[in-house]
Amino acid sequence: MAPDDLYVASRRALLDALETLGEQRESLVLIGAQAVYLHAPDDDLAVAPTTTDADLGLDPNLLADSPLLGERLLAADFKPTKEPGIWMSRHGATVDLIVPESLAGSGRRGARLGVHGSKAARRAAGIEGCLVDKAPMTISALDADHGARAFSLAVAGPAALIVSKTHKIADRRDEARGRLRDKDALDVYRLLRAVEPAAFSDGFERLLASDLAAESTISAVRDFEALFADPAGVGLDMTVRATETLIPEVEVRAALPLLARGLLRAAGVAA
């Protein structure tokens, strides 16, 4: 299924950011929806891939003092927004630079990154595993007009993406109901359909052995079971809404809990 215009624009924005950040790419890892789609390139789900942003996890321990993140992004025609770490591209899509909460220093929204300041990147809980379960992949354009550009970049693995998406859904469920985005649950469904259990098992083994990621992984697995393996789970309801009119509800309600229980077994949890 061909990518929609929003996805094409967000990939252009991502490539612009990777090009201008140069050697700082060593500190970055692709997370979020664009990473999900790279792990599910041949998914035959009736809902087309779409996203309006590009999420980049940032490891402060691998970040060099120079070049400055903000200076490079401004030079490539990115504009800062009112929120730290969210940069608007000339394509109308944003690039988000995100640091795990446990590595972001003091503060509430912006990550404190020494000479880079506290506005270049934002902080978020639950993405610690994306700095642990990752592997390089080639990021290329989605349209012919920009097809010449491609970069090698670390991409979060399927297990880390399940953990980060679960944290996002659980946190927003516990806050304001209106902040829940059904597409986040759909991204989980895509991964469960596309990725072999062995790949999940390897990823969870790395996450649970990591001092940085183990705690957030354990809490995510607990929330994942309630969200997706339970027939009354909020995540299951979100997925049904995201696929309505395209996939019969009875099909999603039958398939997703089975896939979710398979993931729990891969994570070492009886299901």
Short mmCIF file of N, CA and C in Angstrom, two decimals, residues 108-186:
data_model
loop_
_atom_site.label_atom_id
_atom_site.label_comp_id
_atom_site.label_asym_id
_atom_site.label_seq_id
_atom_site.Cartn_x
_atom_site.Cartn_y
_atom_site.Cartn_z
N ARG A 108 11.06 19.82 33.89
CA ARG A 108 9.75 19.21 33.63
C ARG A 108 9.54 18.82 32.18
N ARG A 109 10.01 19.63 31.24
CA ARG A 109 9.73 19.35 29.82
C ARG A 109 11.00 19.20 29.00
N GLY A 110 11.86 20.21 29.04
CA GLY A 110 13.07 20.15 28.25
C GLY A 110 14.13 19.26 28.89
N ALA A 111 14.92 18.59 28.05
CA ALA A 111 16.05 17.79 28.54
C ALA A 111 17.27 18.69 28.67
N ARG A 112 17.97 18.56 29.76
CA ARG A 112 19.17 19.38 29.99
C ARG A 112 20.37 18.68 29.36
N LEU A 113 20.92 19.33 28.33
CA LEU A 113 21.97 18.71 27.52
C LEU A 113 23.23 19.55 27.48
N GLY A 114 23.64 20.11 28.60
CA GLY A 114 24.89 20.86 28.67
C GLY A 114 24.92 22.02 27.70
N VAL A 115 25.93 22.07 26.83
CA VAL A 115 26.09 23.20 25.91
C VAL A 115 24.94 23.30 24.91
N HIS A 116 24.18 22.23 24.74
CA HIS A 116 23.04 22.25 23.81
C HIS A 116 21.81 22.89 24.44
N GLY A 117 21.86 23.15 25.75
CA GLY A 117 20.75 23.82 26.41
C GLY A 117 19.61 22.87 26.77
N SER A 118 18.48 23.46 27.14
CA SER A 118 17.32 22.68 27.59
C SER A 118 16.14 22.80 26.64
N LYS A 119 16.35 23.38 25.46
CA LYS A 119 15.25 23.55 24.50
C LYS A 119 15.41 22.66 23.26
N ALA A 120 16.60 22.11 23.05
CA ALA A 120 16.84 21.34 21.82
C ALA A 120 16.08 20.02 21.81
N ALA A 121 15.90 19.42 22.99
CA ALA A 121 15.24 18.11 23.08
C ALA A 121 14.29 18.12 24.27
N ARG A 122 13.28 17.27 24.19
CA ARG A 122 12.35 17.12 25.30
C ARG A 122 12.59 15.79 26.01
N ARG A 123 11.90 15.58 27.09
CA ARG A 123 12.05 14.36 27.87
C ARG A 123 10.79 13.51 27.78
N ALA A 124 10.93 12.20 27.94
CA ALA A 124 9.78 11.31 27.96
C ALA A 124 10.15 10.03 28.69
N ALA A 125 9.21 9.53 29.47
CA ALA A 125 9.40 8.26 30.15
C ALA A 125 9.03 7.11 29.21
N GLY A 126 9.66 5.98 29.41
CA GLY A 126 9.28 4.78 28.68
C GLY A 126 10.08 4.48 27.43
N ILE A 127 10.98 5.38 27.03
CA ILE A 127 11.75 5.14 25.81
C ILE A 127 13.17 4.67 26.10
N GLU A 128 13.46 4.38 27.37
CA GLU A 128 14.80 3.94 27.73
C GLU A 128 15.25 2.74 26.90
N GLY A 129 14.34 1.82 26.69
CA GLY A 129 14.68 0.61 25.96
C GLY A 129 15.10 0.84 24.53
N CYS A 130 14.68 1.96 23.96
CA CYS A 130 15.03 2.26 22.57
C CYS A 130 16.52 2.56 22.42
N LEU A 131 17.20 2.89 23.53
CA LEU A 131 18.64 3.08 23.48
C LEU A 131 19.39 1.77 23.69
N VAL A 132 18.66 0.71 24.01
CA VAL A 132 19.27 -0.59 24.31
C VAL A 132 18.97 -1.61 23.22
N ASP A 133 17.70 -1.74 22.87
CA ASP A 133 17.26 -2.67 21.83
C ASP A 133 17.18 -1.90 20.52
N LYS A 134 18.25 -1.94 19.75
CA LYS A 134 18.33 -1.14 18.52
C LYS A 134 19.29 -1.81 17.55
N ALA A 135 19.17 -1.45 16.28
CA ALA A 135 20.07 -1.96 15.24
C ALA A 135 20.05 -0.99 14.07
N PRO A 136 21.17 -0.88 13.33
CA PRO A 136 21.20 0.05 12.20
C PRO A 136 20.33 -0.43 11.04
N MET A 137 19.65 0.53 10.41
CA MET A 137 18.86 0.28 9.21
C MET A 137 19.07 1.45 8.26
N THR A 138 18.74 1.26 7.01
CA THR A 138 18.85 2.33 6.02
C THR A 138 17.54 3.09 5.96
N ILE A 139 17.63 4.41 6.12
CA ILE A 139 16.46 5.29 6.06
C ILE A 139 16.51 6.02 4.72
N SER A 140 15.54 5.80 3.88
CA SER A 140 15.54 6.41 2.55
C SER A 140 14.22 7.13 2.29
N ALA A 141 14.19 7.87 1.20
CA ALA A 141 13.00 8.65 0.86
C ALA A 141 11.86 7.73 0.42
N LEU A 142 10.64 8.24 0.54
CA LEU A 142 9.46 7.49 0.15
C LEU A 142 8.90 7.94 -1.19
N ASP A 143 9.53 8.97 -1.79
CA ASP A 143 9.04 9.50 -3.06
C ASP A 143 10.21 9.65 -4.02
N ALA A 144 9.90 9.62 -5.30
CA ALA A 144 10.94 9.66 -6.32
C ALA A 144 11.70 10.98 -6.32
N ASP A 145 11.03 12.08 -5.99
CA ASP A 145 11.67 13.39 -6.05
C ASP A 145 12.83 13.51 -5.09
N HIS A 146 12.78 12.76 -4.00
CA HIS A 146 13.84 12.86 -3.00
C HIS A 146 14.53 11.50 -2.82
N GLY A 147 14.51 10.68 -3.85
CA GLY A 147 14.97 9.31 -3.73
C GLY A 147 16.47 9.12 -3.59
N ALA A 148 17.25 10.16 -3.82
CA ALA A 148 18.71 9.99 -3.80
C ALA A 148 19.27 9.94 -2.38
N ARG A 149 18.54 10.47 -1.42
CA ARG A 149 19.07 10.55 -0.06
C ARG A 149 18.77 9.27 0.73
N ALA A 150 19.77 8.81 1.47
CA ALA A 150 19.59 7.67 2.36
C ALA A 150 20.66 7.74 3.44
N PHE A 151 20.30 7.36 4.66
CA PHE A 151 21.23 7.41 5.78
C PHE A 151 21.10 6.12 6.58
N SER A 152 22.21 5.67 7.11
CA SER A 152 22.20 4.56 8.06
C SER A 152 21.98 5.14 9.45
N LEU A 153 21.03 4.57 10.17
CA LEU A 153 20.69 5.09 11.49
C LEU A 153 20.23 3.94 12.38
N ALA A 154 20.55 4.03 13.66
CA ALA A 154 20.03 3.06 14.61
C ALA A 154 18.50 3.20 14.67
N VAL A 155 17.82 2.07 14.66
CA VAL A 155 16.36 2.04 14.74
C VAL A 155 15.97 1.16 15.93
N ALA A 156 15.06 1.64 16.74
CA ALA A 156 14.61 0.88 17.90
C ALA A 156 14.04 -0.46 17.46
N GLY A 157 14.33 -1.51 18.23
CA GLY A 157 13.84 -2.84 17.92
C GLY A 157 12.38 -3.01 18.27
N PRO A 158 11.76 -4.09 17.80
CA PRO A 158 10.33 -4.31 18.04
C PRO A 158 9.96 -4.36 19.52
N ALA A 159 10.77 -5.02 20.34
CA ALA A 159 10.45 -5.10 21.77
C ALA A 159 10.48 -3.72 22.41
N ALA A 160 11.50 -2.93 22.10
CA ALA A 160 11.58 -1.58 22.65
C ALA A 160 10.42 -0.72 22.20
N LEU A 161 9.98 -0.89 20.96
CA LEU A 161 8.85 -0.11 20.45
C LEU A 161 7.56 -0.51 21.14
N ILE A 162 7.37 -1.80 21.41
CA ILE A 162 6.19 -2.23 22.17
C ILE A 162 6.20 -1.59 23.55
N VAL A 163 7.36 -1.59 24.19
CA VAL A 163 7.47 -0.99 25.53
C VAL A 163 7.14 0.50 25.49
N SER A 164 7.71 1.23 24.54
CA SER A 164 7.50 2.68 24.49
C SER A 164 6.05 3.01 24.13
N LYS A 165 5.46 2.28 23.19
CA LYS A 165 4.07 2.53 22.83
C LYS A 165 3.14 2.20 23.99
N THR A 166 3.44 1.13 24.72
CA THR A 166 2.61 0.77 25.87
C THR A 166 2.67 1.83 26.95
N HIS A 167 3.86 2.35 27.23
CA HIS A 167 3.98 3.44 28.21
C HIS A 167 3.16 4.64 27.76
N LYS A 168 3.24 4.98 26.50
CA LYS A 168 2.52 6.15 25.99
C LYS A 168 1.02 5.99 26.17
N ILE A 169 0.50 4.82 25.80
CA ILE A 169 -0.94 4.58 25.92
C ILE A 169 -1.35 4.56 27.39
N ALA A 170 -0.59 3.86 28.23
CA ALA A 170 -0.94 3.75 29.65
C ALA A 170 -0.89 5.10 30.34
N ASP A 171 0.13 5.90 30.05
CA ASP A 171 0.25 7.21 30.68
C ASP A 171 -0.91 8.12 30.30
N ARG A 172 -1.28 8.10 29.03
CA ARG A 172 -2.37 8.96 28.58
C ARG A 172 -3.73 8.45 29.03
N ARG A 173 -3.85 7.14 29.18
CA ARG A 173 -5.08 6.58 29.73
C ARG A 173 -5.29 7.08 31.15
N ASP A 174 -4.20 7.20 31.89
CA ASP A 174 -4.30 7.61 33.29
C ASP A 174 -4.41 9.12 33.45
N GLU A 175 -4.19 9.87 32.35
CA GLU A 175 -4.32 11.33 32.40
C GLU A 175 -5.67 11.72 31.81
N ALA A 176 -5.63 12.56 30.79
CA ALA A 176 -6.87 13.02 30.16
C ALA A 176 -7.29 12.04 29.08
N ARG A 177 -8.52 11.60 29.12
CA ARG A 177 -9.00 10.61 28.16
C ARG A 177 -8.82 11.07 26.72
N GLY A 178 -9.00 12.37 26.47
CA GLY A 178 -8.92 12.88 25.12
C GLY A 178 -7.53 12.82 24.51
N ARG A 179 -6.50 12.55 25.31
CA ARG A 179 -5.13 12.49 24.78
C ARG A 179 -4.81 11.12 24.17
N LEU A 180 -5.66 10.13 24.41
CA LEU A 180 -5.42 8.82 23.81
C LEU A 180 -5.53 8.91 22.29
N ARG A 181 -4.58 8.32 21.59
CA ARG A 181 -4.61 8.28 20.13
C ARG A 181 -4.70 6.83 19.69
N ASP A 182 -5.81 6.51 19.03
CA ASP A 182 -6.03 5.12 18.63
C ASP A 182 -4.91 4.59 17.75
N LYS A 183 -4.25 5.48 16.99
CA LYS A 183 -3.18 5.03 16.09
C LYS A 183 -2.02 4.40 16.84
N ASP A 184 -1.80 4.80 18.09
CA ASP A 184 -0.72 4.18 18.86
C ASP A 184 -1.01 2.70 19.09
N ALA A 185 -2.26 2.37 19.36
CA ALA A 185 -2.63 0.96 19.52
C ALA A 185 -2.53 0.22 18.19
N LEU A 186 -2.88 0.91 17.11
CA LEU A 186 -2.76 0.29 15.79
C LEU A 186 -1.30 -0.03 15.47
#
